[in-house]
Short mmCIF file of C-alpha atoms in Angstrom, two decimals:
data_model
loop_
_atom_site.label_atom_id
_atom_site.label_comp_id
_atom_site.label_asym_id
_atom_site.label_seq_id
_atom_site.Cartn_x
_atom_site.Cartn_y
_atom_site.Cartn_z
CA UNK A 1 33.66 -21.76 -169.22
CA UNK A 2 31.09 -24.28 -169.57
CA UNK A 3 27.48 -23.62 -170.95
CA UNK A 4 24.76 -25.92 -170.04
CA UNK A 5 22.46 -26.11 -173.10
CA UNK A 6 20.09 -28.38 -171.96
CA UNK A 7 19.09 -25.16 -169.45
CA UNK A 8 19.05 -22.82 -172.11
CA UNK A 9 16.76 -24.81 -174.19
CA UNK A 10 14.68 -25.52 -171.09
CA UNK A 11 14.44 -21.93 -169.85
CA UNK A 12 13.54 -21.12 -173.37
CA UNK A 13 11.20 -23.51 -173.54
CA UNK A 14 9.61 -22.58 -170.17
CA UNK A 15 9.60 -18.57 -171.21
CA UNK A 16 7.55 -19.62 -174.58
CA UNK A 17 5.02 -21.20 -173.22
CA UNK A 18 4.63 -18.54 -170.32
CA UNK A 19 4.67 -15.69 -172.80
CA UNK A 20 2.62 -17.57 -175.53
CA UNK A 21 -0.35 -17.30 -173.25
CA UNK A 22 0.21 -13.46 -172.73
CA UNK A 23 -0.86 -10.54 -174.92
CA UNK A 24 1.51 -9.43 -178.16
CA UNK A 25 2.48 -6.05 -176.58
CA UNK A 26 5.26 -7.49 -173.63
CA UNK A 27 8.40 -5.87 -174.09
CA UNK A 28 6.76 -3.13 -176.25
CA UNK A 29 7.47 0.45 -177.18
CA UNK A 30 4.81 2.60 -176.68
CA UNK A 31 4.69 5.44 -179.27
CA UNK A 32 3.20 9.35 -179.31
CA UNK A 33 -0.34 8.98 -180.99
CA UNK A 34 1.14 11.97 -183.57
CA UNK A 35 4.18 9.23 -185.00
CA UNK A 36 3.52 7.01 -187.85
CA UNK A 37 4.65 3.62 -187.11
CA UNK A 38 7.72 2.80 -189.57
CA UNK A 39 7.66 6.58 -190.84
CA UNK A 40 10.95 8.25 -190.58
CA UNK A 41 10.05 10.49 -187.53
CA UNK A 42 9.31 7.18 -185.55
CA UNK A 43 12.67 5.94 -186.19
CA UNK A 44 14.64 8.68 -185.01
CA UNK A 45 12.15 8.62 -182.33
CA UNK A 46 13.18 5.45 -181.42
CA UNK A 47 17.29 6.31 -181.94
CA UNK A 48 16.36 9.02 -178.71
CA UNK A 49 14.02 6.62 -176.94
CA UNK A 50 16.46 3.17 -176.41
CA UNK A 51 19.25 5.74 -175.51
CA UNK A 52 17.75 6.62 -172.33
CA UNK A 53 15.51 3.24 -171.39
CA UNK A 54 17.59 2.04 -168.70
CA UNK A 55 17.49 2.45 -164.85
CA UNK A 56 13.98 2.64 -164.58
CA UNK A 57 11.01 0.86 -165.15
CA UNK A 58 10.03 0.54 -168.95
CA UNK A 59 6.43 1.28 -168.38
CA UNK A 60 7.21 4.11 -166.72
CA UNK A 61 10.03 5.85 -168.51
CA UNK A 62 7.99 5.30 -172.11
CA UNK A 63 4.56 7.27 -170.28
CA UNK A 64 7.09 10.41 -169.25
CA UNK A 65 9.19 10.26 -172.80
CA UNK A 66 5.42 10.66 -174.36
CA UNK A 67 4.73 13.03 -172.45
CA UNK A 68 7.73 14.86 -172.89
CA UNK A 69 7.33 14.61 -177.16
CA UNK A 70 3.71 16.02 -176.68
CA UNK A 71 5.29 19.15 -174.69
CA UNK A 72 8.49 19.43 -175.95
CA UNK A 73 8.66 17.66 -179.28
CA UNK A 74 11.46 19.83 -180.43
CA UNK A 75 14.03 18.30 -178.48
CA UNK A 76 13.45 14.98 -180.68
CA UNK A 77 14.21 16.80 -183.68
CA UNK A 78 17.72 17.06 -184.01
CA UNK A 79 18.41 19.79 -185.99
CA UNK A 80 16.69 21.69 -183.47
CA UNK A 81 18.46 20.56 -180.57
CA UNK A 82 21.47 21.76 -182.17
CA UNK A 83 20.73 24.85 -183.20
CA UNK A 84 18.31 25.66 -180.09
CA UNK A 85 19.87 23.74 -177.11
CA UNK A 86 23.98 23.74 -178.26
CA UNK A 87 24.50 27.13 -176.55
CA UNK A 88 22.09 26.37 -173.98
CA UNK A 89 22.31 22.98 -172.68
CA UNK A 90 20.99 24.01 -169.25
CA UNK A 91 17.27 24.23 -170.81
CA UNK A 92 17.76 20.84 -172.63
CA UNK A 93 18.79 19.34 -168.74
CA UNK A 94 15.58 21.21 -167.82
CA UNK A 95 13.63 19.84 -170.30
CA UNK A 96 15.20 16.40 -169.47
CA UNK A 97 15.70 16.42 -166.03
CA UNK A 98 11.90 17.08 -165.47
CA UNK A 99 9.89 15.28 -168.02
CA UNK A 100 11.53 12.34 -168.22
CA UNK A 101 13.89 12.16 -165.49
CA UNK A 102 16.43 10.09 -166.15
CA UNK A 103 18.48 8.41 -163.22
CA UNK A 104 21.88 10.67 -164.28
CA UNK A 105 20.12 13.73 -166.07
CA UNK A 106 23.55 15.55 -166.68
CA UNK A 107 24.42 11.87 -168.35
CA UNK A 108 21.66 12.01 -170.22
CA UNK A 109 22.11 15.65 -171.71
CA UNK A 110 25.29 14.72 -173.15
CA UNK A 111 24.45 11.35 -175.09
CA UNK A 112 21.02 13.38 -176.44
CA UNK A 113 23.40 16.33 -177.79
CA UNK A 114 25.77 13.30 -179.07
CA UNK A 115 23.25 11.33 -180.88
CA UNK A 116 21.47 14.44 -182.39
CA UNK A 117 25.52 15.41 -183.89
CA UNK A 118 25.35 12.08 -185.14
CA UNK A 119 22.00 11.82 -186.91
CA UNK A 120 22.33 15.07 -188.29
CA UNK A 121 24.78 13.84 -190.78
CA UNK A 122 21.42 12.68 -192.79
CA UNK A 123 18.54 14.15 -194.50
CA UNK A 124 16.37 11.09 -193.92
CA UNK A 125 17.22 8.97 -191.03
CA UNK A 126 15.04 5.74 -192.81
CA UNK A 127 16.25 5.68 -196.30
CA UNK A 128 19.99 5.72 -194.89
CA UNK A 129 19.01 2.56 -192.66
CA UNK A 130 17.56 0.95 -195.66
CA UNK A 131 20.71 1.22 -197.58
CA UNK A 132 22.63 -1.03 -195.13
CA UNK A 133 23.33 -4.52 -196.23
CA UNK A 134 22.73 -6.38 -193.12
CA UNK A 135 21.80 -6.68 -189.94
CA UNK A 136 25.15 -7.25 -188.71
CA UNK A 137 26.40 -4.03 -190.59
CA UNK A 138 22.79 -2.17 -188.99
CA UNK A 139 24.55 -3.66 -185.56
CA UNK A 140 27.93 -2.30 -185.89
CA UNK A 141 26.31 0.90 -186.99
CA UNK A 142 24.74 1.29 -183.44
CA UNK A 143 27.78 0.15 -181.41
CA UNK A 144 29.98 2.77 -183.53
CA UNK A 145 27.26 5.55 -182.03
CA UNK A 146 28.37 6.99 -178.23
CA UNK A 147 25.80 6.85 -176.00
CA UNK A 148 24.61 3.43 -176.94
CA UNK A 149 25.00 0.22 -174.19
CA UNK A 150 25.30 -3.32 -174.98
CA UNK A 151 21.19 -3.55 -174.23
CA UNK A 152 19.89 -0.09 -175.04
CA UNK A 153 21.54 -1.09 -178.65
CA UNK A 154 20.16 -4.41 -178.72
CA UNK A 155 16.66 -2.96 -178.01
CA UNK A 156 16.98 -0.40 -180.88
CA UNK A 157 18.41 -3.28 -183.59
CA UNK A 158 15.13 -5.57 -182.41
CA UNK A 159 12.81 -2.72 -182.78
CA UNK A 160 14.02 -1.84 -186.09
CA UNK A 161 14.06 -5.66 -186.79
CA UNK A 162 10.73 -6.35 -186.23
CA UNK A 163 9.39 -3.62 -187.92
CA UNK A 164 10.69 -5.08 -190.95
CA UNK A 165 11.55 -1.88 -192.72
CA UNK A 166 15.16 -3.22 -194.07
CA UNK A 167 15.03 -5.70 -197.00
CA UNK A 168 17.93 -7.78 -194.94
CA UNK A 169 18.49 -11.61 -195.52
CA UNK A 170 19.85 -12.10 -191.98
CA UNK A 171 18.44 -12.28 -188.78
CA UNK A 172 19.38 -10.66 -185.37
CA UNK A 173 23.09 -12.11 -185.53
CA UNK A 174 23.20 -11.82 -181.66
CA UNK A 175 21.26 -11.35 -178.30
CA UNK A 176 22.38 -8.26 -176.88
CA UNK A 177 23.27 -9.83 -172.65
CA UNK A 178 23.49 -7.54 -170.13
CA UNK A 179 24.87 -7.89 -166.21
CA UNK A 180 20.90 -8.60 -165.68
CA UNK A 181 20.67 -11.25 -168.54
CA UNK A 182 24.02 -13.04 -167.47
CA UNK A 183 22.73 -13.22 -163.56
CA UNK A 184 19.68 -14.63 -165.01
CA UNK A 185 21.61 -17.13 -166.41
CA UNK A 186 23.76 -17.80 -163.39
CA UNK A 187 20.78 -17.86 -161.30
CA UNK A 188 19.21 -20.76 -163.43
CA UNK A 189 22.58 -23.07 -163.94
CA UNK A 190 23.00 -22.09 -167.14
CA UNK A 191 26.46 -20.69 -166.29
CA UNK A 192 28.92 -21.09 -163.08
CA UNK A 193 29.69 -17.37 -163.01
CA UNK A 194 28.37 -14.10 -163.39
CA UNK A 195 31.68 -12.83 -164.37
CA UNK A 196 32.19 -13.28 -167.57
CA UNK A 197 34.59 -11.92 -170.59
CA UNK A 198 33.20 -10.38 -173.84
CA UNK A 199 34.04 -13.69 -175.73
CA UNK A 200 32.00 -15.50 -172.92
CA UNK A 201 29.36 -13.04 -173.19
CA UNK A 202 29.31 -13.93 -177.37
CA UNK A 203 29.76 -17.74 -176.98
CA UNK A 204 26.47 -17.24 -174.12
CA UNK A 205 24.66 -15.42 -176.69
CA UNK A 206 25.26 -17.70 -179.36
CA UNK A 207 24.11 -20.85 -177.34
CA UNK A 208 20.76 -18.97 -176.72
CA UNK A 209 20.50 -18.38 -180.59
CA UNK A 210 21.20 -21.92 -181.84
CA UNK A 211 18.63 -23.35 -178.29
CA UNK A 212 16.20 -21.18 -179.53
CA UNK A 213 16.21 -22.30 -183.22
CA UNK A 214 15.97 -25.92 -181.92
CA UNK A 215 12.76 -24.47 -181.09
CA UNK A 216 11.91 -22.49 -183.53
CA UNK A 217 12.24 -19.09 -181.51
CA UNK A 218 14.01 -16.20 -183.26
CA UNK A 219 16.65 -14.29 -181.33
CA UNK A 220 14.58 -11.29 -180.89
CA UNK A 221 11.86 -12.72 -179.47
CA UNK A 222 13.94 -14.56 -177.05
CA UNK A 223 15.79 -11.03 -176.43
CA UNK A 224 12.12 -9.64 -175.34
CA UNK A 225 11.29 -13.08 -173.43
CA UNK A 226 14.70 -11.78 -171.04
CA UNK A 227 13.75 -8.31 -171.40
CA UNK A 228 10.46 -9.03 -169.55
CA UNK A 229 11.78 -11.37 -166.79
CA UNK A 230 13.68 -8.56 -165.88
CA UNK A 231 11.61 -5.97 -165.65
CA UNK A 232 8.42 -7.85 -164.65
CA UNK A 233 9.76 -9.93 -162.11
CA UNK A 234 13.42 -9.35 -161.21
CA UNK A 235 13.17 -5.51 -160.97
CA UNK A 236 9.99 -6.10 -158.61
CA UNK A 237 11.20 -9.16 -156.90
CA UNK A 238 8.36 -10.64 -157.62
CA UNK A 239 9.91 -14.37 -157.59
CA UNK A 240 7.17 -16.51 -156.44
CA UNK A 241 5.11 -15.51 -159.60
CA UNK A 242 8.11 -15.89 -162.02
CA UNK A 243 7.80 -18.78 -164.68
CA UNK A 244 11.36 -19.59 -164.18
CA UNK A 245 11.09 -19.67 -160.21
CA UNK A 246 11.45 -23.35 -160.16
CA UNK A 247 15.17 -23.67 -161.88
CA UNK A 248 16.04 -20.65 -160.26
CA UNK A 249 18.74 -20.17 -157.46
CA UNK A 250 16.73 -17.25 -155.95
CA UNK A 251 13.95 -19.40 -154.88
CA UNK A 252 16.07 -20.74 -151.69
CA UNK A 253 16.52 -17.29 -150.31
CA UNK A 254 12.56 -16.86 -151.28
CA UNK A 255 11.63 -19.91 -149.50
CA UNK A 256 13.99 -19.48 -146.07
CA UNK A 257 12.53 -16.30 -146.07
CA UNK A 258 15.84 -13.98 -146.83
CA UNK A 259 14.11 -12.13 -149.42
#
């Protein structure tokens, strides 16, 4: 398979100086007023809020999670949702179902009893994150956890990234590309074919990492730069008012009118 550089480093080019001229907060995490930014609590409020952030709109799925902490914060504290919801997992779907309604609620239930098993294992969440040696070993501590995707990990290794809580010499050591990602690329010649293998997928992530130092861009911000052309303007078809409209495939359909 064949990767065309000289797109990535234009389309990353292109997405800086589109997102340069845009407030801080794209691609953000909104948070309950009552969490402490970098504070324990926030962190394992983060582990349950990138498990469920996919299949609907961002903006949307953080307002009912917040909503849902305010009324229900004991289902984000796992030892209660063991001892409270183990035995009664129909009130956590409930709960879950109709506060933050997830596209596959029963789904959902599962990987939120499955991630509270697996964070229970620790008194403090934070200090046991802090005692990794790397990002890379931070990474393969997420993929090891069920529940987690390709992205929805990705998300939660950036957010913990940028927060800077982790004493780590390393940065990101990938870009976590989803189907929507790798169509993006397809879509702007950056690669033949939307079907790719893992190793593709790697060698695809890579090429954005080493484009984007050329640049000076860090992975994770060109992680959010994809994260927001997705959800901004794929998700809402809004392709005349995409900064990448001009190298991208889609724009034919767009113009003949098949969109």
């Amino acid at each position: 398979m064949k990767i065309y550089d000289e797109k990535i480093y234009e389309i990353i080019a292109i997405l800086n100086t589109h997102f340069s001229k845009k407030d801080d907060d794209y691609a953000s995490v909104d948070l309950p007023n009552t969490i402490k930014y970098k504070s324990n609590k926030w962190l394992i409020y983060i582990f349950y809020s990138c498990l469920l952030n996919y299949g609907m709109k961002s903006k949307i799925y953080h307002k009912n999670l917040i909503s849902t902490y305010n009324k229900y914060p004991e289902i984000f504290n796992y030892k209660v949702v063991i001892d409270k919801f183990s035995n009664n997992q129909e009130l956590l779907f409930d709960i879950i179902k109709n506060n933050i309604h997830p596209r596959y609620p029963n789904v959902a239930v599962k990987k939120w009893m499955e991630l509270s098993i697996e964070l229970s294992k620790y008194d403090n969440l934070l200090n046991e994150v802090k005692q990794l040696n790397s990002f890379s070993e931070l990474a393969a501590y997420i993929k090891s956890i069920k529940g987690f995707g390709q992205k929805t990990g990705g998300l939660l290794l950036r957010l913990i990234y940028e927060a800077n809580i982790c004493d780590f010499d390393d940065d990101l050591p990938s870009i976590p590309l989803d189907r929507h990602d790798i169509e993006i690329s397809y879509l702007n010649n950056i690669v033949e074919s939307k079907n790719l293998t893992p190793k593709q997928i790697d060698l695809l992530s890579d090429s954005y990492i080493n484009n984007g130092k050329k640049l000076g861009i860090k992975a994770n911000v060109i992680d959010k730069y994809l994260w927001e052309i997705g959800n901004q303007y794929c998700n809402k078809k809004d392709c005349i008012n995409c900064p990448l409209f001009i190298n991208c495939k889609t724009k034919i359909n767009v113009v003949i009118g098949n969109e």
